[in-house]
Short mmCIF file of C-alpha atoms in Angstrom, two decimals:
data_model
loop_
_atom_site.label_atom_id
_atom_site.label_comp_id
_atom_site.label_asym_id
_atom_site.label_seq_id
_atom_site.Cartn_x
_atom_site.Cartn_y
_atom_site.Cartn_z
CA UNK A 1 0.00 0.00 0.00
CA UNK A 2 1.63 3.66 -0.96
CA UNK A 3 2.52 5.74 1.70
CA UNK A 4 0.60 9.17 1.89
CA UNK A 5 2.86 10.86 3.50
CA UNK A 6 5.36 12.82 1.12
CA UNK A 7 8.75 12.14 0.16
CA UNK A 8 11.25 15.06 2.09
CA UNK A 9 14.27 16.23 0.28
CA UNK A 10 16.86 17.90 2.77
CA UNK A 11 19.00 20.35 0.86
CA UNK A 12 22.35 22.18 1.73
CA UNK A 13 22.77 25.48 -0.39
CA UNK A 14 26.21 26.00 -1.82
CA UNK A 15 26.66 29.93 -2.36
CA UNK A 16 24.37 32.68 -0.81
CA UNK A 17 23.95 35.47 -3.80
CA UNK A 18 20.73 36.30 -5.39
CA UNK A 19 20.30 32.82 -7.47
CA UNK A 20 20.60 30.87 -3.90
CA UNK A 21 18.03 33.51 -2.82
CA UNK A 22 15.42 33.10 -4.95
CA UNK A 23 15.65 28.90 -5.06
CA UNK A 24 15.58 28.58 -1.61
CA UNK A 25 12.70 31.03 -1.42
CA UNK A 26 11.30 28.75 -3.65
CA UNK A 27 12.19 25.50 -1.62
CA UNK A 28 10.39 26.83 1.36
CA UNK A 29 7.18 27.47 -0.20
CA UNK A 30 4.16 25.01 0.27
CA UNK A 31 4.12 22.57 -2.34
CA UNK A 32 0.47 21.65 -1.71
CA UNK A 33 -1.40 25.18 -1.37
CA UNK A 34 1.40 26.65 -3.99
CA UNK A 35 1.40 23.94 -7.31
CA UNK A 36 -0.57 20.93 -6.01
CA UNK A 37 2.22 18.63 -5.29
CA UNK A 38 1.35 16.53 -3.03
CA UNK A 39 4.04 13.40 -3.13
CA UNK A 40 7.07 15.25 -2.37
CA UNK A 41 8.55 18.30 0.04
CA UNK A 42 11.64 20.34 0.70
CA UNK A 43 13.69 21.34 3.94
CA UNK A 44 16.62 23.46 4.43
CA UNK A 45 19.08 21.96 5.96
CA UNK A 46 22.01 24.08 5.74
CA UNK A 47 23.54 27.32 4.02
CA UNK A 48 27.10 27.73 3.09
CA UNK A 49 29.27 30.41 2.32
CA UNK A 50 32.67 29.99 1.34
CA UNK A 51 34.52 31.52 3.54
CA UNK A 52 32.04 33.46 5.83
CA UNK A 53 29.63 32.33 8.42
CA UNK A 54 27.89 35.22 9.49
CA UNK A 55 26.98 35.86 5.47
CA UNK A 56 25.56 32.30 5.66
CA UNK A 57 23.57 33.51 8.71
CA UNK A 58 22.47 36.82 7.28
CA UNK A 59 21.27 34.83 4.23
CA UNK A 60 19.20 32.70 6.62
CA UNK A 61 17.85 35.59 8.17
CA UNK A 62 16.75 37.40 5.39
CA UNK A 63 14.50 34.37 3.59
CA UNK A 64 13.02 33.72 6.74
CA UNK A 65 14.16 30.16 6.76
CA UNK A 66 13.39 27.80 9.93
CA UNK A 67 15.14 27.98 12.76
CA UNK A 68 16.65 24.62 12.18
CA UNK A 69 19.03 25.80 9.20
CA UNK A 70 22.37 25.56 10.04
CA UNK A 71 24.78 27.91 8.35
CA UNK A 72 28.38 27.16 7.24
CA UNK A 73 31.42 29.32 6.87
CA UNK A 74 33.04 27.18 4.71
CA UNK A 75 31.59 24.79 1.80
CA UNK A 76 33.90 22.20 3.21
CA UNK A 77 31.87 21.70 6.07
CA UNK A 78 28.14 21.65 3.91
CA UNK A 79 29.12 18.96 1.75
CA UNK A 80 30.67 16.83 5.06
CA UNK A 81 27.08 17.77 7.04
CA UNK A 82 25.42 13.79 7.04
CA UNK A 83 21.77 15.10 7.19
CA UNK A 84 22.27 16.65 3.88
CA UNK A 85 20.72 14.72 0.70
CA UNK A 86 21.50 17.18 -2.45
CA UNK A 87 24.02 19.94 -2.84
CA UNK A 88 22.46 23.12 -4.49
CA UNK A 89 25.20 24.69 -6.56
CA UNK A 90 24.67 28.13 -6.99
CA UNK A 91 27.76 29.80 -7.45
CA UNK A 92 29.34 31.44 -10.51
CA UNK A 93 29.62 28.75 -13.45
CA UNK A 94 33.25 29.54 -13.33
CA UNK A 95 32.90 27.83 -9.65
CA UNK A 96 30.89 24.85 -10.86
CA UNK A 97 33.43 22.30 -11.68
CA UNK A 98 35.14 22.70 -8.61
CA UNK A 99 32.41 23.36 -6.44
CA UNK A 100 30.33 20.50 -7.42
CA UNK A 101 33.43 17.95 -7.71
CA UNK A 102 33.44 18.55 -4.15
CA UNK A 103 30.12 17.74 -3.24
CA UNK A 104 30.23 14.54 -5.38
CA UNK A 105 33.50 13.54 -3.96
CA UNK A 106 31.86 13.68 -0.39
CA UNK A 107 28.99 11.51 -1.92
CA UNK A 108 26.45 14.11 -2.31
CA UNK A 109 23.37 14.37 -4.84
CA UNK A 110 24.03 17.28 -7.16
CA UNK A 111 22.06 20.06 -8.93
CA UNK A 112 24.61 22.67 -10.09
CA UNK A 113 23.32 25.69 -11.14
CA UNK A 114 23.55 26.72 -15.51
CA UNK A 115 26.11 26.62 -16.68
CA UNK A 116 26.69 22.99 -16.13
CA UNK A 117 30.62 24.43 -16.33
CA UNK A 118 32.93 26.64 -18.69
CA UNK A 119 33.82 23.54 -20.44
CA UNK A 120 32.70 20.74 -22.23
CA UNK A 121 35.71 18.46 -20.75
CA UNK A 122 35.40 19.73 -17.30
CA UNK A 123 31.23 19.09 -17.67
CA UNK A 124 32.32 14.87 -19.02
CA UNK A 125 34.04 14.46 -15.45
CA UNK A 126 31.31 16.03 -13.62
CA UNK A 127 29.24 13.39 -14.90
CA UNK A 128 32.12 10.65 -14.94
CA UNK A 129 32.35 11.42 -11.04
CA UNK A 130 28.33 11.26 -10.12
CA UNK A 131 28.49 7.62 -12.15
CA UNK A 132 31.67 6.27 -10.17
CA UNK A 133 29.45 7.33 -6.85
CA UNK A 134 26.51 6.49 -7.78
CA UNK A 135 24.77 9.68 -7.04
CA UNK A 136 22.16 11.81 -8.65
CA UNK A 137 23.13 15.05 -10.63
CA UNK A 138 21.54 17.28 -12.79
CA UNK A 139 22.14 20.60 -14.49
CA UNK A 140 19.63 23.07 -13.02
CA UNK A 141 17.96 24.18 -16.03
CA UNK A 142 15.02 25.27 -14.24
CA UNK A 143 12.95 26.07 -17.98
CA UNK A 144 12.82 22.68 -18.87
CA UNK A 145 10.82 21.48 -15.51
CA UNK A 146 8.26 24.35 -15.73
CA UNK A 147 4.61 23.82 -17.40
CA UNK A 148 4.87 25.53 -20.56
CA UNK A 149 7.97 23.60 -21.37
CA UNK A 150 6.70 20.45 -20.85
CA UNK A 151 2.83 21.15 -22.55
CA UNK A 152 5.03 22.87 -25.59
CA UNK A 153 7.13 19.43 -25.62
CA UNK A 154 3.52 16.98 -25.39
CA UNK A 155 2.19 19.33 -28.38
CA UNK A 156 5.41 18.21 -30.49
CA UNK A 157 5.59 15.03 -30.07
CA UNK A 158 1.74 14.45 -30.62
CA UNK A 159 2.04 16.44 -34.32
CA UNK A 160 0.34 19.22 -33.44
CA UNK A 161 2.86 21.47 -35.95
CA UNK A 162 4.25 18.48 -37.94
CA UNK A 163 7.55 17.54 -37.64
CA UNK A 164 9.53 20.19 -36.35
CA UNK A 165 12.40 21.48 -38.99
CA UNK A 166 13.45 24.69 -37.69
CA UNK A 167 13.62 26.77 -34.09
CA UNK A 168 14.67 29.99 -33.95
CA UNK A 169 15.20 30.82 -30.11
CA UNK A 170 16.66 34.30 -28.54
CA UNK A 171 17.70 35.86 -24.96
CA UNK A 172 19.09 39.04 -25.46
CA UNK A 173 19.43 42.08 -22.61
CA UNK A 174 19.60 45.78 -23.97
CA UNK A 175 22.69 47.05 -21.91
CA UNK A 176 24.00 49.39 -24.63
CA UNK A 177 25.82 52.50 -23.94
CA UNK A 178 26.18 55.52 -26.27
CA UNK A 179 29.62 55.23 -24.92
CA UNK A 180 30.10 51.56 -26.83
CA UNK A 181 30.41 49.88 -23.35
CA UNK A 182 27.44 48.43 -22.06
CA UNK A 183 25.96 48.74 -18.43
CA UNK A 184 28.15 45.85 -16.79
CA UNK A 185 31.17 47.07 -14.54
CA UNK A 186 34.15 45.38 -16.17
CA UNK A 187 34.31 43.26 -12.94
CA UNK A 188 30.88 42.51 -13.63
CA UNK A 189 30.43 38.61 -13.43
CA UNK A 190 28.52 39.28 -17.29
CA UNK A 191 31.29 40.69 -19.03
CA UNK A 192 34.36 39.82 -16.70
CA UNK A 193 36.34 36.58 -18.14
CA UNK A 194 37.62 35.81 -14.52
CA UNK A 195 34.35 34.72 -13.79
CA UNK A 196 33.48 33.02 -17.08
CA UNK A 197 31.80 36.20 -18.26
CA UNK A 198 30.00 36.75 -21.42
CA UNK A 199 26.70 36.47 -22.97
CA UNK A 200 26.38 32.73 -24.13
CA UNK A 201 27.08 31.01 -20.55
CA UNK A 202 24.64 33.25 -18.80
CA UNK A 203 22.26 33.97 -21.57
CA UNK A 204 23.04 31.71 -24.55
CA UNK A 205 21.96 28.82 -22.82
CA UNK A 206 18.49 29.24 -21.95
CA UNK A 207 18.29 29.84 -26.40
CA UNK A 208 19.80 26.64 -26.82
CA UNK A 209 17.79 24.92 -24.28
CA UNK A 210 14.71 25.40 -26.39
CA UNK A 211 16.35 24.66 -29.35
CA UNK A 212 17.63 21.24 -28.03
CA UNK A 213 14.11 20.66 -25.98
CA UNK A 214 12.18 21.06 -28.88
CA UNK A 215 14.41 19.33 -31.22
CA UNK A 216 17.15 17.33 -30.00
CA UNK A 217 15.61 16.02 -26.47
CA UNK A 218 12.88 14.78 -28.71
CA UNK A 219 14.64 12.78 -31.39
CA UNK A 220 14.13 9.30 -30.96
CA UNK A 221 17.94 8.59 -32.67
CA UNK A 222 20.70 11.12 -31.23
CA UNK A 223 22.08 13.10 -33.48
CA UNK A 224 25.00 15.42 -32.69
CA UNK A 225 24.57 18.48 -34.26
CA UNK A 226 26.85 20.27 -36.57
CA UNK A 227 27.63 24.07 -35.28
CA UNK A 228 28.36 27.29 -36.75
CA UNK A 229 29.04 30.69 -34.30
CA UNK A 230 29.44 33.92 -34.66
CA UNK A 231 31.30 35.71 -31.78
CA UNK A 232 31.52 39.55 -31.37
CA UNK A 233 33.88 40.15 -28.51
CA UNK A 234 33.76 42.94 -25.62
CA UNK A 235 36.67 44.96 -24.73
CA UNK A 236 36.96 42.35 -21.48
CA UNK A 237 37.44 39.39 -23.67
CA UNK A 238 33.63 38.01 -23.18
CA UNK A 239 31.47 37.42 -25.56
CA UNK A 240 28.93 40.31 -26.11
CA UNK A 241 26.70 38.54 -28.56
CA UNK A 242 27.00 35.60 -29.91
CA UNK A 243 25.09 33.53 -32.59
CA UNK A 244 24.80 29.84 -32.91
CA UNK A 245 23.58 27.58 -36.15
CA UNK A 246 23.32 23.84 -34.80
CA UNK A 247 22.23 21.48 -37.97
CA UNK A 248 20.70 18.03 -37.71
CA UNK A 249 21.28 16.86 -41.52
CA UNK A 250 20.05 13.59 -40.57
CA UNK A 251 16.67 15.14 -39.09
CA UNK A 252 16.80 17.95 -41.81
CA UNK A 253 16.28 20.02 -39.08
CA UNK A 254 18.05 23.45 -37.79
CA UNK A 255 18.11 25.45 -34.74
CA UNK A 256 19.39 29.43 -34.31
CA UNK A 257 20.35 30.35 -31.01
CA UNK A 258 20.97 34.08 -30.17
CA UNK A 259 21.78 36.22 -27.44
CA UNK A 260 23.27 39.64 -27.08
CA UNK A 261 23.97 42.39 -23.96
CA UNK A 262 23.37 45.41 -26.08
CA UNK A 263 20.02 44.27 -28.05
CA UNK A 264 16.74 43.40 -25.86
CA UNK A 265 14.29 40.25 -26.89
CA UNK A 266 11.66 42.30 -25.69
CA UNK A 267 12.07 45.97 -26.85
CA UNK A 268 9.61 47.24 -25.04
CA UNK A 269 9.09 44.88 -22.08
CA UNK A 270 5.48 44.14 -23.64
CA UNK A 271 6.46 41.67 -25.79
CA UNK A 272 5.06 43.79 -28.48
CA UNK A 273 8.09 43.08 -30.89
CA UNK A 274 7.16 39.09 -31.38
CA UNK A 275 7.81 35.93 -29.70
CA UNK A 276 11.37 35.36 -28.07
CA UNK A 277 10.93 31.62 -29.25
CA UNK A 278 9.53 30.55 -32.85
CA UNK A 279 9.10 26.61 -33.00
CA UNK A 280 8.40 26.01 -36.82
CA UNK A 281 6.99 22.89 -38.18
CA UNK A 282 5.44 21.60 -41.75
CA UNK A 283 2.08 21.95 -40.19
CA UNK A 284 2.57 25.02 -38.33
CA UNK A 285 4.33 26.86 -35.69
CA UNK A 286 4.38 27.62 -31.66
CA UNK A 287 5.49 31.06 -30.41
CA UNK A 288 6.38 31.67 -27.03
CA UNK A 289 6.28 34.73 -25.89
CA UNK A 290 7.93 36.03 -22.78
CA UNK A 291 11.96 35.76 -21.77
CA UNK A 292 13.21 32.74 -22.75
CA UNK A 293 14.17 31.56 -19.27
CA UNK A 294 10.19 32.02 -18.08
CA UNK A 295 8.28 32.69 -20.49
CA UNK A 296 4.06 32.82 -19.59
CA UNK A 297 2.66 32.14 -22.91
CA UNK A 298 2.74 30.32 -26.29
CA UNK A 299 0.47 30.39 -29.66
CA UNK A 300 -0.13 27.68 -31.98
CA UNK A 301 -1.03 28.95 -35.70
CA UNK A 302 -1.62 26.12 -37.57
CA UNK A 303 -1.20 25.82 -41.33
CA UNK A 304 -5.01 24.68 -41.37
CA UNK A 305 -6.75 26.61 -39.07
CA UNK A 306 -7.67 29.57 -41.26
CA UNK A 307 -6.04 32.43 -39.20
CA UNK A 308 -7.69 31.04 -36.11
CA UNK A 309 -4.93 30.87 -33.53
CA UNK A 310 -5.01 29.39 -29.93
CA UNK A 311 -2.96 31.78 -27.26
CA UNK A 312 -2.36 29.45 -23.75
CA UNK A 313 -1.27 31.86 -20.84
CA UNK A 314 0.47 30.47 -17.88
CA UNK A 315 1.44 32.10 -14.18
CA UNK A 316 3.64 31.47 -11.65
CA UNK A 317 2.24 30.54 -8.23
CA UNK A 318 2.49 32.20 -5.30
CA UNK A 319 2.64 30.99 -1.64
CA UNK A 320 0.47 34.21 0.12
CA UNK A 321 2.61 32.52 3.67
CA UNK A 322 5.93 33.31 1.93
CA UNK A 323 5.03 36.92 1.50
CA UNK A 324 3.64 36.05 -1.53
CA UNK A 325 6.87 34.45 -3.11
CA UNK A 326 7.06 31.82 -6.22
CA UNK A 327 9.76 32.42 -8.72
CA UNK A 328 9.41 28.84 -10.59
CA UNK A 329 12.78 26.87 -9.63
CA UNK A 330 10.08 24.76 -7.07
CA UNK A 331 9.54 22.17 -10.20
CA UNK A 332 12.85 21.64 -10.98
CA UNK A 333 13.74 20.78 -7.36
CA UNK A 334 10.40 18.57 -7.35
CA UNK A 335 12.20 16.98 -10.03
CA UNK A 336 15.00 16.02 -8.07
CA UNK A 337 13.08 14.37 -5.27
CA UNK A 338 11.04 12.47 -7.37
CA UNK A 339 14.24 11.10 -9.03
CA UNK A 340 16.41 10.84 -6.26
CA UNK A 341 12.85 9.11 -3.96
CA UNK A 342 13.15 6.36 -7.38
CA UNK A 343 16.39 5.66 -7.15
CA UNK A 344 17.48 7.51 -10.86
CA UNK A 345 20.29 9.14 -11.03
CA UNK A 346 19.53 11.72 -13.70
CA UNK A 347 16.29 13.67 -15.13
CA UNK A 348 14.97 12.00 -18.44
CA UNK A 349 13.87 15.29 -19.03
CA UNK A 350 17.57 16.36 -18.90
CA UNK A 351 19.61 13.51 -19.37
CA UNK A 352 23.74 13.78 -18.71
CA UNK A 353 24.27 12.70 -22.23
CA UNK A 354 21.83 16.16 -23.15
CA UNK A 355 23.55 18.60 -20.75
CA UNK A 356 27.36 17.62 -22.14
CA UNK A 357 25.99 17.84 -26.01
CA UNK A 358 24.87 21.43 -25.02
CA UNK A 359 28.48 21.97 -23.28
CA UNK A 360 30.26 20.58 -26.49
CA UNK A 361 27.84 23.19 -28.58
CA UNK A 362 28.67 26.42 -26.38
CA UNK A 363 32.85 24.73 -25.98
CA UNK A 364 32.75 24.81 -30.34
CA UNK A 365 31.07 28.31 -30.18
CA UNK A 366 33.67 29.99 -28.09
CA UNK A 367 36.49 28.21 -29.48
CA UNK A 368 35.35 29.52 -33.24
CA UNK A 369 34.80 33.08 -31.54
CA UNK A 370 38.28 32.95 -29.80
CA UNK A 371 36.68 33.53 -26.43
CA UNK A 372 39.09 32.21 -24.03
CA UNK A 373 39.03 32.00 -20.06
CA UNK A 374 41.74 31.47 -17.42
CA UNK A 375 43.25 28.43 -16.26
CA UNK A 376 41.95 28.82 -12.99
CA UNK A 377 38.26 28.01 -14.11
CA UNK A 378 38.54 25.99 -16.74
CA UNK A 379 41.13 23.00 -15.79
CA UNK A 380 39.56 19.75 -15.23
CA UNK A 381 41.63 18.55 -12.36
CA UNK A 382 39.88 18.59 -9.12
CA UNK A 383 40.84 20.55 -6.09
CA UNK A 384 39.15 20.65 -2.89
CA UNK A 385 41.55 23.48 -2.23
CA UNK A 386 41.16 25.67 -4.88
CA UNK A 387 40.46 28.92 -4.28
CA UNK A 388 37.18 27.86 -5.66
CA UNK A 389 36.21 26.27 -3.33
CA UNK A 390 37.82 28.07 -0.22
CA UNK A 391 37.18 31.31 -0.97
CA UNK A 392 40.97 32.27 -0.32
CA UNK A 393 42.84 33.89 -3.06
#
């Protein structure tokens, strides 16, 4: 007989900026009164900073957390805590490798933040480690877990459009300065190469995540996709826009993935200059409309429908207990209780094999733009005392 009583996830939070914020805002919201999910909870174990306890405490403070939360000054200590389950990785993606080595090496369930890493090879051991200890990881592309993504993804696969041949898919911020800089600080973790900077890793990705959810994820024979870039560089080194052709020949299907710090998707912040996200098929096309990392609502206009065309709006729900908080990252960590509660060890939804394809894409894009990053951030040879991970320069 099932048990009624849901399946608790305890969680240790690696990093304390604004990302960590607004997931474990997220994680303390009620699943049940918030998005009906009744089989599986969250608790907040512990918060770590690397090399400050009182910011860990402050942090604890300020989202209200329960007075159980511990709070680390070192991420040394989180990963070593035994009443943790999963590692949050929210740091800087020039942190992940390092940061979430760590955790797996202490046997720790992983979901590390987007970008899975800077590189492709350092992104292959990530996933080489969570195999040797046989512990769940996933790359917290929080887009792929919410509703629209996964009713746009059911409306593919059941022909709605036809076979899908081309997506055209953009995140772009307007940061442009009359000057020719844009709005960043050089030191900026956007534009600064230190910290893996640049438009792509931050940006970039959530374009190719609907290109490869729509497409890719959804080919029945894997097909590694041929790639063409083009790079424009900022004064820092980063990438300030870059553009990205990936070409299934064998699908006869192709996907365009933009993204840019001086040029805005939405112009206007009304959407009124078009969908961010154009899924095109032989029977017709979805648009999704909205930023590409949450977008609230897609259009089907199909080829046969004489103009007619059905507009499905979504929202993001709110916990009135949590001063009305819900930012959307709760269904990607429901994701990772579910799996972890069945024993998998990654999301079909975002397989390892998926998330190092993706890697290999942006790793082929930089490398044809000449973007290049230091050798502190993008070796693949662990270090539980890198600066990294200690904080310590």
């Amino acid at each position: 007989m099932a048990s009624n009583t849901p399946f608790t996830l305890k969680w240790g939070i690696m990093a304390t900026g604004w990302i960590a914020d607004a997931f474990t805002r997220d994680l303390l919201t009620n699943p049940v009164t918030t998005r009906d999910v009744h089989d599986v909870r969250h608790e907040v174990v512990a918060v770590a900073s690397s090399n400050s306890k009182e910011r860990a405490e402050e942090f604890l403070v300020k989202i209200k957390a329960p007075s159980s939360a511990k709070a680390y000054g070192s991420y040394h200590e989180l990963v070593a805590d035994p009443e943790i389950d999963i590692i949050y990785v929210a740091t800087p993606h020039s942190h992940h490798f390092q940061n979430a080595m760590l955790a797996l090496e202490a046997g720790k369930n992983v979901l590390c933040e987007k970008s899975l890493t800077v590189t492709a090879s350092q992104a292959h051991k990530l996933v080489d480690k969570a195999k040797e200890k046989n512990v769940f990881f996933m790359e917290a592309v929080w887009t792929r877990y919410q509703p629209i993504s996964i009713k746009i993804r059911e409306l593919i696969q059941s022909g709605a459009i036809g076979p899908v041949y081309r997506v055209i898919a953009d995140l772009s911020f307007g940061n442009d300065k009359p000057d020719g800089t844009v709005s960043f600080a050089d030191t900026n973790r956007m534009v600064n190469p230190d910290l893996a900077g640049g438009a792509l890793l931050d940006l970039g990705i959530y374009s190719l995540t609907w290109v490869f959810q729509t497409m890719y994820h959804l080919q029945k024979e894997k097909e590694k996709p041929k790639v063409v870039a083009a790079v424009q560089k900022y004064h820092t080194g980063a990438d300030e826009a870059t553009s990205i052709i990936v070409q299934w020949p064998q699908h006869k299907s192709q996907g365009i993935a933009l993204t840019s710090l001086r040029l805005a998707t939405g112009v206007d912040k009304e959407n009124t200059g078009g969908p961010a996200i154009r899924i095109q098929g032989s029977g017709g096309e979805i648009h999704v409309t909205g930023l590409a990392y949450r977008p609230l609502q897609y259009k089907v206009i199909r080829s046969d429908a004489g103009g007619k065309i059905e507009t499905v709006d979504f929202s993001i729900p709110k916990d009135p207990e949590r001063d009305d908080w819900g930012h959307g990252m709760f269904w990607e960590a429901d994701e990772c209780a579910r799996c972890i509660r069945d024993g998998k060890k990654e999301s079909e939804s975002l397989p390892w094999e998926e998330s190092l394809v993706i890697m290999e894409v942006m790793d082929e894009a930089l490398k044809q733009g000449g973007v290049t990053y230091p050798d502190l951030i993008t070796t693949d040879v662990f270090d539980a005392q890198s600066p990294l991970n200690t904080g310590k320069r």
